[in-house]
Structure formats: structure tokens, C-alpha cells
Amino acid sequence: MTGTLITVAPTGAESSKAAVPALPVTLDELVATAKECEALGAAIVHVHIRDDAAEPTLDQGRLRATVTALRESTDLIVQLSSGGAVTDPEAARLAVLDAGPEMASCTMGTVNFGDGVFLNRWEFIVDLHTRMQERGIVPEYEIFDLGQLTTLQVLLDRHGLPAGGHVHVDLVMGVPGGMPGTADALVACHRVIRDLPAGTTFSATGIGRSSIPVMLASVSAGGHLRVGMEDTLTYAKGRAVESNMQLVARAVGLAQLAQRPPLTTAEARDLLGVPVR
Ligand code: KMH
Ligand code: ZN
């Protein structure tokens, strides 16, 4: 068994800066967070960006500047979100790939998302997957519900392996409308993941209070970890998260306890088939 791949998802598209002042929303805040998280043991940064009003945006110029700045300042694998916010149109989400990330997320189906709907039609999924193949962008397949793993099986059967040849899945658990963030649900996913191409890896994140049970279950099942303020704003009962670094440090501690220490960025690139820069 390998070490632990740690992804930090520092910002997301759902929380407001007014409600969560520690959320990194400017480019400077994002880069500073990324550097500190890399030093602690993160290997991937999953990126959503904000505009001058700290609102979610998929502005192409800002996305490009973000990719450039993160590359200049860190060796983290830069994974842009193609999910955006639930209000983002498909064309803008596809255009995220034009910003030239090394990785991008690719969600495997539509899911209710709190009061909204996170829309991912089959034709859109195929479009994202094939564009990433053509451009050498390595996908992280985001899974919000069990059946989305079956959709991934069908996608790979019909349209082939992703760029880099390695399949990596991220279980996003505990979204209101998606699968629960429990060890049982993770084990159910694990059974299906075993039927995906040999060597398929998975990470998992639990939204809100499911963060810790999902982390423990994932590490126990040989999985990897995604943490960050996109998913978790409460560190413990009655105690707000102070920073993304606090969440990464907790994940690193757990990985070390499990005797699966954090993968370096070079090891992560090797595992995922992301070219060395
Ligand atoms: N913000 C969610 C609607 C992704 O980044 O690809 C979608 C999301 C998934 O966060
Ligand atoms: Zn995201």
C-alpha cells in the first residue's frame, strides 16, 4: 500500500467570505494557503476562484492567472474545478479546460445539491472526458452517489481511459442530496471501485460533520484524503475551522498514524500519471 495522497480544497463555491472570513478568496490568499498546505503535506490543490466581490467566477483570465501563480509558487498539482457553482452554464465549465490545468474535476452525474441541482448530463460528461483526453489533462472523477461509479464504468468502457492512463476517483460524501458520509457508504463505493480498471485509486471527503468518519474510513480502506474549507467549516463541535492548514495538518497526522505518510508532489504525479513539470 502506498502513502496517502492529500488534496486540499481551500475555497469552494458555496461559502461567502462575509460568513467565513478565513476563506481564501483573493489570488494572494489562495497562493499563500497553497504554499503552506504544500509544506504540511498536501500534493493537490482543488481550485475554485472568486471575483473582486468574492463571488464564485469562471472568468478565463483569472483562471489562467491562478494556474500560473500556483505553478510559480508551488509544485502542487493544480486541479481546476470544472464543477464551478450550481449556477454555472455548461459552456463556461467546459472552458475551464482552456486555462491549461494539469488536472480538472469531472463529475459523474447530476445530484441534488442542497437547494440547488448540480447538473451533469451524460453528453456533458462525455464532452469533458474526451476534451481532457485530447489535451492531456488528468481528470479526477467526482462521485456524489453510488450509481455515479457505474456511470464511470460505462464512460471508460465506451470512451477509453483518461489522459495518463490512470483512473482516480474522489468520493464527495455527505452532500445534502447525495450519498451519506458514512463508513458503510464508503465500503459500498469501495466494492464498485474494485471493478474499475486495475490500479484505480480513490480519495474521499466528507462534508461538514461527516469529515472525520469519512477520513477514518478512507484511510482504513486504502483510500486517500481530500480536506479543506470547501467541504468543512467546523473543526470540532462548537469550534470553527481556523484555516485550511489546520485541516491539512489533521489529515497529515491521521495519515502518519496509519503508517501511510503523505505522498510528495513527485510521488503523487507518478501515482496519477500527471507529467512532471
Ligand atoms: N460546487 C459544486 C456545485 C467540483 O468542483 O467539480 C461542484 C463542485 C464539484 O464543487
Ligand atoms: Zn469543488
PDB file of C-alpha atoms and ligand atoms in Angstrom:
ATOM      1  CA  MET A   1       0.000   0.000   0.000  1.00  0.00           C
ATOM      2  CA  THR A   2       1.272   3.453  -0.864  1.00  0.00           C
ATOM      3  CA  GLY A   3       1.380   6.580   1.228  1.00  0.00           C
ATOM      4  CA  THR A   4      -1.544   8.955   1.386  1.00  0.00           C
ATOM      5  CA  LEU A   5      -2.412  11.442  -1.337  1.00  0.00           C
ATOM      6  CA  ILE A   6      -3.671  14.598   0.341  1.00  0.00           C
ATOM      7  CA  THR A   7      -5.748  17.090  -1.624  1.00  0.00           C
ATOM      8  CA  VAL A   8      -6.674  20.475  -0.251  1.00  0.00           C
ATOM      9  CA  ALA A   9      -9.891  22.102  -1.479  1.00  0.00           C
ATOM     10  CA  PRO A  10      -9.433  25.517   0.095  1.00  0.00           C
ATOM     11  CA  THR A  11     -12.300  27.665  -1.181  1.00  0.00           C
ATOM     12  CA  GLY A  12     -15.242  26.033  -2.990  1.00  0.00           C
ATOM     13  CA  ALA A  13     -18.112  27.972  -4.485  1.00  0.00           C
ATOM     14  CA  GLU A  14     -20.680  27.806  -1.739  1.00  0.00           C
ATOM     15  CA  SER A  15     -19.442  29.725   1.328  1.00  0.00           C
ATOM     16  CA  SER A  16     -19.350  33.500   1.444  1.00  0.00           C
ATOM     17  CA  LYS A  17     -16.333  35.487   2.598  1.00  0.00           C
ATOM     18  CA  ALA A  18     -18.649  37.538   4.822  1.00  0.00           C
ATOM     19  CA  ALA A  19     -19.781  34.418   6.669  1.00  0.00           C
ATOM     20  CA  VAL A  20     -16.350  32.745   6.659  1.00  0.00           C
ATOM     21  CA  PRO A  21     -13.603  35.395   6.861  1.00  0.00           C
ATOM     22  CA  ALA A  22     -10.812  32.781   6.871  1.00  0.00           C
ATOM     23  CA  LEU A  23     -11.823  31.557   3.406  1.00  0.00           C
ATOM     24  CA  PRO A  24      -9.054  32.269   0.849  1.00  0.00           C
ATOM     25  CA  VAL A  25     -10.720  34.219  -1.969  1.00  0.00           C
ATOM     26  CA  THR A  26      -8.061  36.508  -3.468  1.00  0.00           C
ATOM     27  CA  LEU A  27      -5.199  35.191  -5.566  1.00  0.00           C
ATOM     28  CA  ASP A  28      -2.723  36.194  -2.865  1.00  0.00           C
ATOM     29  CA  GLU A  29      -4.726  34.397  -0.200  1.00  0.00           C
ATOM     30  CA  LEU A  30      -5.032  31.311  -2.380  1.00  0.00           C
ATOM     31  CA  VAL A  31      -1.317  31.173  -3.212  1.00  0.00           C
ATOM     32  CA  ALA A  32      -0.297  31.706   0.432  1.00  0.00           C
ATOM     33  CA  THR A  33      -2.672  28.933   1.507  1.00  0.00           C
ATOM     34  CA  ALA A  34      -1.401  26.600  -1.204  1.00  0.00           C
ATOM     35  CA  LYS A  35       2.222  27.143  -0.188  1.00  0.00           C
ATOM     36  CA  GLU A  36       1.519  26.439   3.447  1.00  0.00           C
ATOM     37  CA  CYS A  37      -0.568  23.372   2.677  1.00  0.00           C
ATOM     38  CA  GLU A  38       2.179  22.002   0.421  1.00  0.00           C
ATOM     39  CA  ALA A  39       4.725  22.462   3.197  1.00  0.00           C
ATOM     40  CA  LEU A  40       2.445  20.478   5.523  1.00  0.00           C
ATOM     41  CA  GLY A  41       1.980  17.564   3.098  1.00  0.00           C
ATOM     42  CA  ALA A  42      -0.713  18.344   0.525  1.00  0.00           C
ATOM     43  CA  ALA A  43       0.041  17.268  -3.057  1.00  0.00           C
ATOM     44  CA  ILE A  44      -3.015  18.543  -4.975  1.00  0.00           C
ATOM     45  CA  VAL A  45      -4.894  21.826  -4.771  1.00  0.00           C
ATOM     46  CA  HIS A  46      -8.521  21.688  -5.987  1.00  0.00           C
ATOM     47  CA  VAL A  47      -9.263  25.211  -7.116  1.00  0.00           C
ATOM     48  CA  HIS A  48     -12.398  27.353  -7.254  1.00  0.00           C
ATOM     49  CA  ILE A  49     -11.797  31.060  -7.726  1.00  0.00           C
ATOM     50  CA  ARG A  50     -13.651  34.234  -6.775  1.00  0.00           C
ATOM     51  CA  ASP A  51     -14.082  37.682  -8.341  1.00  0.00           C
ATOM     52  CA  ASP A  52     -13.356  41.082  -6.770  1.00  0.00           C
ATOM     53  CA  ALA A  53     -16.599  40.831  -4.821  1.00  0.00           C
ATOM     54  CA  ALA A  54     -15.511  37.377  -3.556  1.00  0.00           C
ATOM     55  CA  GLU A  55     -18.267  35.736  -5.610  1.00  0.00           C
ATOM     56  CA  PRO A  56     -17.548  32.477  -7.483  1.00  0.00           C
ATOM     57  CA  THR A  57     -16.397  33.025 -11.065  1.00  0.00           C
ATOM     58  CA  LEU A  58     -15.098  31.015 -14.006  1.00  0.00           C
ATOM     59  CA  ASP A  59     -13.521  34.078 -15.617  1.00  0.00           C
ATOM     60  CA  GLN A  60     -10.926  32.800 -18.081  1.00  0.00           C
ATOM     61  CA  GLY A  61      -8.319  35.480 -17.370  1.00  0.00           C
ATOM     62  CA  ARG A  62      -8.493  34.890 -13.652  1.00  0.00           C
ATOM     63  CA  LEU A  63      -8.323  31.127 -14.106  1.00  0.00           C
ATOM     64  CA  ARG A  64      -5.192  31.431 -16.241  1.00  0.00           C
ATOM     65  CA  ALA A  65      -3.566  33.835 -13.787  1.00  0.00           C
ATOM     66  CA  THR A  66      -4.390  31.440 -10.957  1.00  0.00           C
ATOM     67  CA  VAL A  67      -2.854  28.435 -12.713  1.00  0.00           C
ATOM     68  CA  THR A  68       0.277  30.466 -13.495  1.00  0.00           C
ATOM     69  CA  ALA A  69       0.646  31.821  -9.963  1.00  0.00           C
ATOM     70  CA  LEU A  70       0.150  28.426  -8.313  1.00  0.00           C
ATOM     71  CA  ARG A  71       2.702  26.860 -10.662  1.00  0.00           C
ATOM     72  CA  GLU A  72       5.244  29.594  -9.973  1.00  0.00           C
ATOM     73  CA  SER A  73       4.861  29.380  -6.216  1.00  0.00           C
ATOM     74  CA  THR A  74       4.315  25.668  -5.567  1.00  0.00           C
ATOM     75  CA  ASP A  75       4.885  22.200  -7.013  1.00  0.00           C
ATOM     76  CA  LEU A  76       1.324  21.229  -6.121  1.00  0.00           C
ATOM     77  CA  ILE A  77      -0.711  19.531  -8.829  1.00  0.00           C
ATOM     78  CA  VAL A  78      -3.151  22.234  -9.903  1.00  0.00           C
ATOM     79  CA  GLN A  79      -6.623  20.776 -10.288  1.00  0.00           C
ATOM     80  CA  LEU A  80      -9.219  23.255 -11.538  1.00  0.00           C
ATOM     81  CA  SER A  81     -12.852  22.644 -10.691  1.00  0.00           C
ATOM     82  CA  SER A  82     -14.972  22.101 -13.783  1.00  0.00           C
ATOM     83  CA  GLY A  83     -17.942  21.913 -11.441  1.00  0.00           C
ATOM     84  CA  GLY A  84     -17.935  25.589 -10.564  1.00  0.00           C
ATOM     85  CA  ALA A  85     -21.106  26.709  -8.824  1.00  0.00           C
ATOM     86  CA  VAL A  86     -24.516  25.135  -9.438  1.00  0.00           C
ATOM     87  CA  THR A  87     -25.486  28.244 -11.425  1.00  0.00           C
ATOM     88  CA  ASP A  88     -22.596  27.990 -13.913  1.00  0.00           C
ATOM     89  CA  PRO A  89     -23.553  27.097 -17.509  1.00  0.00           C
ATOM     90  CA  GLU A  90     -22.022  24.098 -19.260  1.00  0.00           C
ATOM     91  CA  ALA A  91     -20.073  26.200 -21.785  1.00  0.00           C
ATOM     92  CA  ALA A  92     -18.236  28.099 -19.051  1.00  0.00           C
ATOM     93  CA  ARG A  93     -17.498  24.855 -17.222  1.00  0.00           C
ATOM     94  CA  LEU A  94     -16.008  23.298 -20.372  1.00  0.00           C
ATOM     95  CA  ALA A  95     -13.969  26.455 -20.978  1.00  0.00           C
ATOM     96  CA  VAL A  96     -12.201  25.894 -17.641  1.00  0.00           C
ATOM     97  CA  LEU A  97     -10.004  23.427 -19.543  1.00  0.00           C
ATOM     98  CA  ASP A  98      -8.732  26.296 -21.726  1.00  0.00           C
ATOM     99  CA  ALA A  99      -6.856  27.652 -18.700  1.00  0.00           C
ATOM    100  CA  GLY A 100      -4.442  24.729 -19.034  1.00  0.00           C
ATOM    101  CA  PRO A 101      -4.599  22.928 -15.679  1.00  0.00           C
ATOM    102  CA  GLU A 102      -2.739  19.666 -15.098  1.00  0.00           C
ATOM    103  CA  MET A 103      -5.882  18.138 -13.629  1.00  0.00           C
ATOM    104  CA  ALA A 104      -9.561  19.028 -13.581  1.00  0.00           C
ATOM    105  CA  SER A 105     -12.555  17.599 -11.785  1.00  0.00           C
ATOM    106  CA  CYS A 106     -15.142  15.686 -13.819  1.00  0.00           C
ATOM    107  CA  THR A 107     -18.397  14.837 -12.049  1.00  0.00           C
ATOM    108  CA  MET A 108     -20.161  11.606 -12.993  1.00  0.00           C
ATOM    109  CA  GLY A 109     -23.800  12.619 -12.716  1.00  0.00           C
ATOM    110  CA  THR A 110     -26.491  15.017 -11.641  1.00  0.00           C
ATOM    111  CA  VAL A 111     -27.159  15.376  -7.930  1.00  0.00           C
ATOM    112  CA  ASN A 112     -29.416  17.497  -5.780  1.00  0.00           C
ATOM    113  CA  PHE A 113     -27.101  19.928  -4.002  1.00  0.00           C
ATOM    114  CA  GLY A 114     -28.847  21.458  -1.010  1.00  0.00           C
ATOM    115  CA  ASP A 115     -31.480  23.734  -2.505  1.00  0.00           C
ATOM    116  CA  GLY A 116     -29.824  23.612  -5.920  1.00  0.00           C
ATOM    117  CA  VAL A 117     -29.202  20.986  -8.585  1.00  0.00           C
ATOM    118  CA  PHE A 118     -25.658  20.162  -9.687  1.00  0.00           C
ATOM    119  CA  LEU A 119     -26.381  19.304 -13.318  1.00  0.00           C
ATOM    120  CA  ASN A 120     -24.121  16.859 -15.143  1.00  0.00           C
ATOM    121  CA  ARG A 121     -25.831  15.417 -18.225  1.00  0.00           C
ATOM    122  CA  TRP A 122     -24.337  12.326 -19.886  1.00  0.00           C
ATOM    123  CA  GLU A 123     -23.432  14.256 -23.072  1.00  0.00           C
ATOM    124  CA  PHE A 124     -21.690  16.899 -20.968  1.00  0.00           C
ATOM    125  CA  ILE A 125     -19.726  14.254 -19.058  1.00  0.00           C
ATOM    126  CA  VAL A 126     -18.570  12.659 -22.328  1.00  0.00           C
ATOM    127  CA  ASP A 127     -17.576  16.076 -23.667  1.00  0.00           C
ATOM    128  CA  LEU A 128     -15.499  16.893 -20.567  1.00  0.00           C
ATOM    129  CA  HIS A 129     -13.849  13.462 -20.521  1.00  0.00           C
ATOM    130  CA  THR A 130     -12.912  13.467 -24.207  1.00  0.00           C
ATOM    131  CA  ARG A 131     -11.664  17.072 -24.193  1.00  0.00           C
ATOM    132  CA  MET A 132      -9.425  16.210 -21.239  1.00  0.00           C
ATOM    133  CA  GLN A 133      -8.146  13.137 -23.099  1.00  0.00           C
ATOM    134  CA  GLU A 134      -7.310  15.268 -26.150  1.00  0.00           C
ATOM    135  CA  ARG A 135      -5.490  17.918 -24.109  1.00  0.00           C
ATOM    136  CA  GLY A 136      -3.611  15.626 -21.722  1.00  0.00           C
ATOM    137  CA  ILE A 137      -5.479  16.937 -18.661  1.00  0.00           C
ATOM    138  CA  VAL A 138      -5.805  14.261 -15.978  1.00  0.00           C
ATOM    139  CA  PRO A 139      -9.339  14.026 -14.574  1.00  0.00           C
ATOM    140  CA  GLU A 140     -10.389  13.422 -11.029  1.00  0.00           C
ATOM    141  CA  TYR A 141     -13.786  11.740 -11.311  1.00  0.00           C
ATOM    142  CA  GLU A 142     -16.059  13.264  -8.658  1.00  0.00           C
ATOM    143  CA  ILE A 143     -18.617  10.841  -7.234  1.00  0.00           C
ATOM    144  CA  PHE A 144     -21.546  12.149  -5.202  1.00  0.00           C
ATOM    145  CA  ASP A 145     -23.622   8.953  -5.223  1.00  0.00           C
ATOM    146  CA  LEU A 146     -23.065   5.222  -5.692  1.00  0.00           C
ATOM    147  CA  GLY A 147     -24.614   4.995  -9.168  1.00  0.00           C
ATOM    148  CA  GLN A 148     -22.137   7.565 -10.467  1.00  0.00           C
ATOM    149  CA  LEU A 149     -19.423   4.902 -10.177  1.00  0.00           C
ATOM    150  CA  THR A 150     -21.414   2.764 -12.616  1.00  0.00           C
ATOM    151  CA  THR A 151     -21.642   5.772 -14.921  1.00  0.00           C
ATOM    152  CA  LEU A 152     -17.841   5.988 -14.728  1.00  0.00           C
ATOM    153  CA  GLN A 153     -17.556   2.307 -15.693  1.00  0.00           C
ATOM    154  CA  VAL A 154     -19.733   2.944 -18.744  1.00  0.00           C
ATOM    155  CA  LEU A 155     -17.774   6.101 -19.634  1.00  0.00           C
ATOM    156  CA  LEU A 156     -14.439   4.276 -19.559  1.00  0.00           C
ATOM    157  CA  ASP A 157     -15.820   1.278 -21.484  1.00  0.00           C
ATOM    158  CA  ARG A 158     -17.214   3.470 -24.258  1.00  0.00           C
ATOM    159  CA  HIS A 159     -14.669   6.287 -24.402  1.00  0.00           C
ATOM    160  CA  GLY A 160     -11.425   4.849 -23.067  1.00  0.00           C
ATOM    161  CA  LEU A 161      -9.020   5.598 -20.263  1.00  0.00           C
ATOM    162  CA  PRO A 162      -8.206   9.167 -19.254  1.00  0.00           C
ATOM    163  CA  ALA A 163      -5.038  11.058 -20.090  1.00  0.00           C
ATOM    164  CA  GLY A 164      -2.165   9.414 -18.228  1.00  0.00           C
ATOM    165  CA  GLY A 165      -3.953   6.047 -18.251  1.00  0.00           C
ATOM    166  CA  HIS A 166      -4.673   6.038 -14.519  1.00  0.00           C
ATOM    167  CA  VAL A 167      -8.176   6.298 -13.043  1.00  0.00           C
ATOM    168  CA  HIS A 168      -8.575   8.366  -9.874  1.00  0.00           C
ATOM    169  CA  VAL A 169     -11.903   8.876  -8.159  1.00  0.00           C
ATOM    170  CA  ASP A 170     -12.906  11.298  -5.410  1.00  0.00           C
ATOM    171  CA  LEU A 171     -15.882  10.351  -3.236  1.00  0.00           C
ATOM    172  CA  VAL A 172     -17.653  13.534  -2.154  1.00  0.00           C
ATOM    173  CA  MET A 173     -19.831  12.255   0.660  1.00  0.00           C
ATOM    174  CA  GLY A 174     -22.476  13.870   2.825  1.00  0.00           C
ATOM    175  CA  VAL A 175     -23.737  16.500   0.360  1.00  0.00           C
ATOM    176  CA  PRO A 176     -27.434  17.108   1.105  1.00  0.00           C
ATOM    177  CA  GLY A 177     -28.925  15.224  -1.854  1.00  0.00           C
ATOM    178  CA  GLY A 178     -26.031  12.776  -2.306  1.00  0.00           C
ATOM    179  CA  MET A 179     -24.788   9.655  -0.548  1.00  0.00           C
ATOM    180  CA  PRO A 180     -24.257   9.814   3.217  1.00  0.00           C
ATOM    181  CA  GLY A 181     -20.809  10.373   4.697  1.00  0.00           C
ATOM    182  CA  THR A 182     -20.540   7.058   6.489  1.00  0.00           C
ATOM    183  CA  ALA A 183     -18.143   4.120   6.615  1.00  0.00           C
ATOM    184  CA  ASP A 184     -20.922   1.884   5.243  1.00  0.00           C
ATOM    185  CA  ALA A 185     -21.410   4.102   2.191  1.00  0.00           C
ATOM    186  CA  LEU A 186     -17.662   4.266   1.612  1.00  0.00           C
ATOM    187  CA  VAL A 187     -17.399   0.467   1.757  1.00  0.00           C
ATOM    188  CA  ALA A 188     -20.278   0.186  -0.743  1.00  0.00           C
ATOM    189  CA  CYS A 189     -18.363   2.505  -3.090  1.00  0.00           C
ATOM    190  CA  HIS A 190     -15.152   0.569  -2.498  1.00  0.00           C
ATOM    191  CA  ARG A 191     -16.819  -2.633  -3.720  1.00  0.00           C
ATOM    192  CA  VAL A 192     -17.681  -0.959  -7.035  1.00  0.00           C
ATOM    193  CA  ILE A 193     -14.294   0.765  -7.344  1.00  0.00           C
ATOM    194  CA  ARG A 194     -12.684  -2.670  -7.250  1.00  0.00           C
ATOM    195  CA  ASP A 195     -14.435  -3.438 -10.566  1.00  0.00           C
ATOM    196  CA  LEU A 196     -12.931  -0.349 -12.238  1.00  0.00           C
ATOM    197  CA  PRO A 197      -9.639  -0.679 -14.182  1.00  0.00           C
ATOM    198  CA  ALA A 198      -6.798  -2.275 -12.229  1.00  0.00           C
ATOM    199  CA  GLY A 199      -4.922   0.242 -10.125  1.00  0.00           C
ATOM    200  CA  THR A 200      -7.836   2.682  -9.787  1.00  0.00           C
ATOM    201  CA  THR A 201      -7.278   4.875  -6.725  1.00  0.00           C
ATOM    202  CA  PHE A 202      -9.764   6.842  -4.686  1.00  0.00           C
ATOM    203  CA  SER A 203      -9.801   9.673  -2.228  1.00  0.00           C
ATOM    204  CA  ALA A 204     -12.737  10.724  -0.101  1.00  0.00           C
ATOM    205  CA  THR A 205     -14.056  13.786   1.636  1.00  0.00           C
ATOM    206  CA  GLY A 206     -16.983  14.111   3.998  1.00  0.00           C
ATOM    207  CA  ILE A 207     -18.980  17.329   4.024  1.00  0.00           C
ATOM    208  CA  GLY A 208     -19.470  19.002   7.392  1.00  0.00           C
ATOM    209  CA  ARG A 209     -19.704  16.657  10.342  1.00  0.00           C
ATOM    210  CA  SER A 210     -19.071  13.592   8.169  1.00  0.00           C
ATOM    211  CA  SER A 211     -15.494  14.806   7.634  1.00  0.00           C
ATOM    212  CA  ILE A 212     -13.882  12.693  10.361  1.00  0.00           C
ATOM    213  CA  PRO A 213     -15.800   9.422   9.823  1.00  0.00           C
ATOM    214  CA  VAL A 214     -15.079   9.613   6.100  1.00  0.00           C
ATOM    215  CA  MET A 215     -11.367  10.326   6.685  1.00  0.00           C
ATOM    216  CA  LEU A 216     -11.043   7.375   9.035  1.00  0.00           C
ATOM    217  CA  ALA A 217     -12.960   5.052   6.715  1.00  0.00           C
ATOM    218  CA  SER A 218     -10.978   6.102   3.650  1.00  0.00           C
ATOM    219  CA  VAL A 219      -7.585   5.621   5.248  1.00  0.00           C
ATOM    220  CA  SER A 220      -8.691   2.222   6.620  1.00  0.00           C
ATOM    221  CA  ALA A 221      -9.883   1.101   3.190  1.00  0.00           C
ATOM    222  CA  GLY A 222      -6.619   2.091   1.479  1.00  0.00           C
ATOM    223  CA  GLY A 223      -8.019   5.352   0.142  1.00  0.00           C
ATOM    224  CA  HIS A 224      -6.661   8.874   0.072  1.00  0.00           C
ATOM    225  CA  LEU A 225      -7.866  12.133   1.603  1.00  0.00           C
ATOM    226  CA  ARG A 226      -9.351  15.414   0.469  1.00  0.00           C
ATOM    227  CA  VAL A 227      -9.802  18.099   3.098  1.00  0.00           C
ATOM    228  CA  GLY A 228     -10.402  21.826   3.093  1.00  0.00           C
ATOM    229  CA  MET A 229     -12.794  24.668   3.697  1.00  0.00           C
ATOM    230  CA  GLU A 230     -14.744  23.857   0.536  1.00  0.00           C
ATOM    231  CA  ASP A 231     -16.092  20.873   2.476  1.00  0.00           C
ATOM    232  CA  THR A 232     -15.633  21.535   6.186  1.00  0.00           C
ATOM    233  CA  LEU A 233     -16.111  24.694   8.241  1.00  0.00           C
ATOM    234  CA  THR A 234     -16.373  23.195  11.713  1.00  0.00           C
ATOM    235  CA  TYR A 235     -13.246  21.647  13.218  1.00  0.00           C
ATOM    236  CA  ALA A 236     -14.965  20.163  16.244  1.00  0.00           C
ATOM    237  CA  LYS A 237     -18.312  20.690  17.938  1.00  0.00           C
ATOM    238  CA  GLY A 238     -18.689  24.426  18.558  1.00  0.00           C
ATOM    239  CA  ARG A 239     -15.261  25.213  17.076  1.00  0.00           C
ATOM    240  CA  ALA A 240     -14.952  26.867  13.669  1.00  0.00           C
ATOM    241  CA  VAL A 241     -12.151  25.882  11.293  1.00  0.00           C
ATOM    242  CA  GLU A 242      -9.389  28.484  11.571  1.00  0.00           C
ATOM    243  CA  SER A 243      -7.636  27.740   8.295  1.00  0.00           C
ATOM    244  CA  ASN A 244      -7.145  25.189   5.576  1.00  0.00           C
ATOM    245  CA  MET A 245      -3.765  24.434   7.111  1.00  0.00           C
ATOM    246  CA  GLN A 246      -5.476  23.241  10.273  1.00  0.00           C
ATOM    247  CA  LEU A 247      -7.447  20.688   8.230  1.00  0.00           C
ATOM    248  CA  VAL A 248      -4.418  19.568   6.212  1.00  0.00           C
ATOM    249  CA  ALA A 249      -2.385  19.164   9.417  1.00  0.00           C
ATOM    250  CA  ARG A 250      -5.107  16.924  10.870  1.00  0.00           C
ATOM    251  CA  ALA A 251      -5.165  14.792   7.718  1.00  0.00           C
ATOM    252  CA  VAL A 252      -1.362  14.511   7.756  1.00  0.00           C
ATOM    253  CA  GLY A 253      -1.492  13.385  11.383  1.00  0.00           C
ATOM    254  CA  LEU A 254      -4.026  10.707  10.534  1.00  0.00           C
ATOM    255  CA  ALA A 255      -2.002   9.520   7.544  1.00  0.00           C
ATOM    256  CA  GLN A 256       1.080   9.223   9.720  1.00  0.00           C
ATOM    257  CA  LEU A 257      -0.866   7.370  12.404  1.00  0.00           C
ATOM    258  CA  ALA A 258      -1.983   4.917   9.705  1.00  0.00           C
ATOM    259  CA  GLN A 259       1.673   4.481   8.686  1.00  0.00           C
ATOM    260  CA  ARG A 260       0.807   5.813   5.244  1.00  0.00           C
ATOM    261  CA  PRO A 261       2.598   9.167   5.301  1.00  0.00           C
ATOM    262  CA  PRO A 262       1.685  11.922   2.829  1.00  0.00           C
ATOM    263  CA  LEU A 263       2.856  11.432  -0.749  1.00  0.00           C
ATOM    264  CA  THR A 264       5.210  14.085  -2.038  1.00  0.00           C
ATOM    265  CA  THR A 265       4.111  16.013  -5.096  1.00  0.00           C
ATOM    266  CA  ALA A 266       6.528  13.923  -7.192  1.00  0.00           C
ATOM    267  CA  GLU A 267       5.076  10.686  -5.825  1.00  0.00           C
ATOM    268  CA  ALA A 268       1.559  11.983  -6.425  1.00  0.00           C
ATOM    269  CA  ARG A 269       2.372  12.833 -10.061  1.00  0.00           C
ATOM    270  CA  ASP A 270       3.789   9.358 -10.519  1.00  0.00           C
ATOM    271  CA  LEU A 271       0.702   7.728  -8.990  1.00  0.00           C
ATOM    272  CA  LEU A 272      -1.807   9.728 -11.007  1.00  0.00           C
ATOM    273  CA  GLY A 273       0.004   9.898 -14.330  1.00  0.00           C
ATOM    274  CA  VAL A 274       0.419  13.670 -14.144  1.00  0.00           C
ATOM    275  CA  PRO A 275       3.592  14.689 -16.023  1.00  0.00           C
ATOM    276  CA  VAL A 276       6.479  16.132 -14.046  1.00  0.00           C
ATOM    277  CA  ARG A 277       6.847  19.821 -14.837  1.00  0.00           C
TER     278      ARG A 277
HETATM  279  N1  KMH B   1     -19.516  23.472  -6.250  1.00  0.00           N
HETATM  280  C1  KMH B   1     -20.227  22.290  -6.602  1.00  0.00           C
HETATM  281  C2  KMH B   1     -21.534  22.650  -7.253  1.00  0.00           C
HETATM  282  C3  KMH B   1     -16.266  20.253  -8.495  1.00  0.00           C
HETATM  283  O1  KMH B   1     -15.546  21.102  -8.009  1.00  0.00           O
HETATM  284  O2  KMH B   1     -16.029  19.681  -9.552  1.00  0.00           O
HETATM  285  C4  KMH B   1     -19.464  21.415  -7.508  1.00  0.00           C
HETATM  286  C5  KMH B   1     -18.133  21.016  -7.068  1.00  0.00           C
HETATM  287  C6  KMH B   1     -17.524  19.866  -7.794  1.00  0.00           C
HETATM  288  O3  KMH B   1     -17.512  21.582  -6.192  1.00  0.00           O
HETATM  289 ZN    ZN B   2     -15.043  21.680  -5.971  1.00  0.00          ZN
END
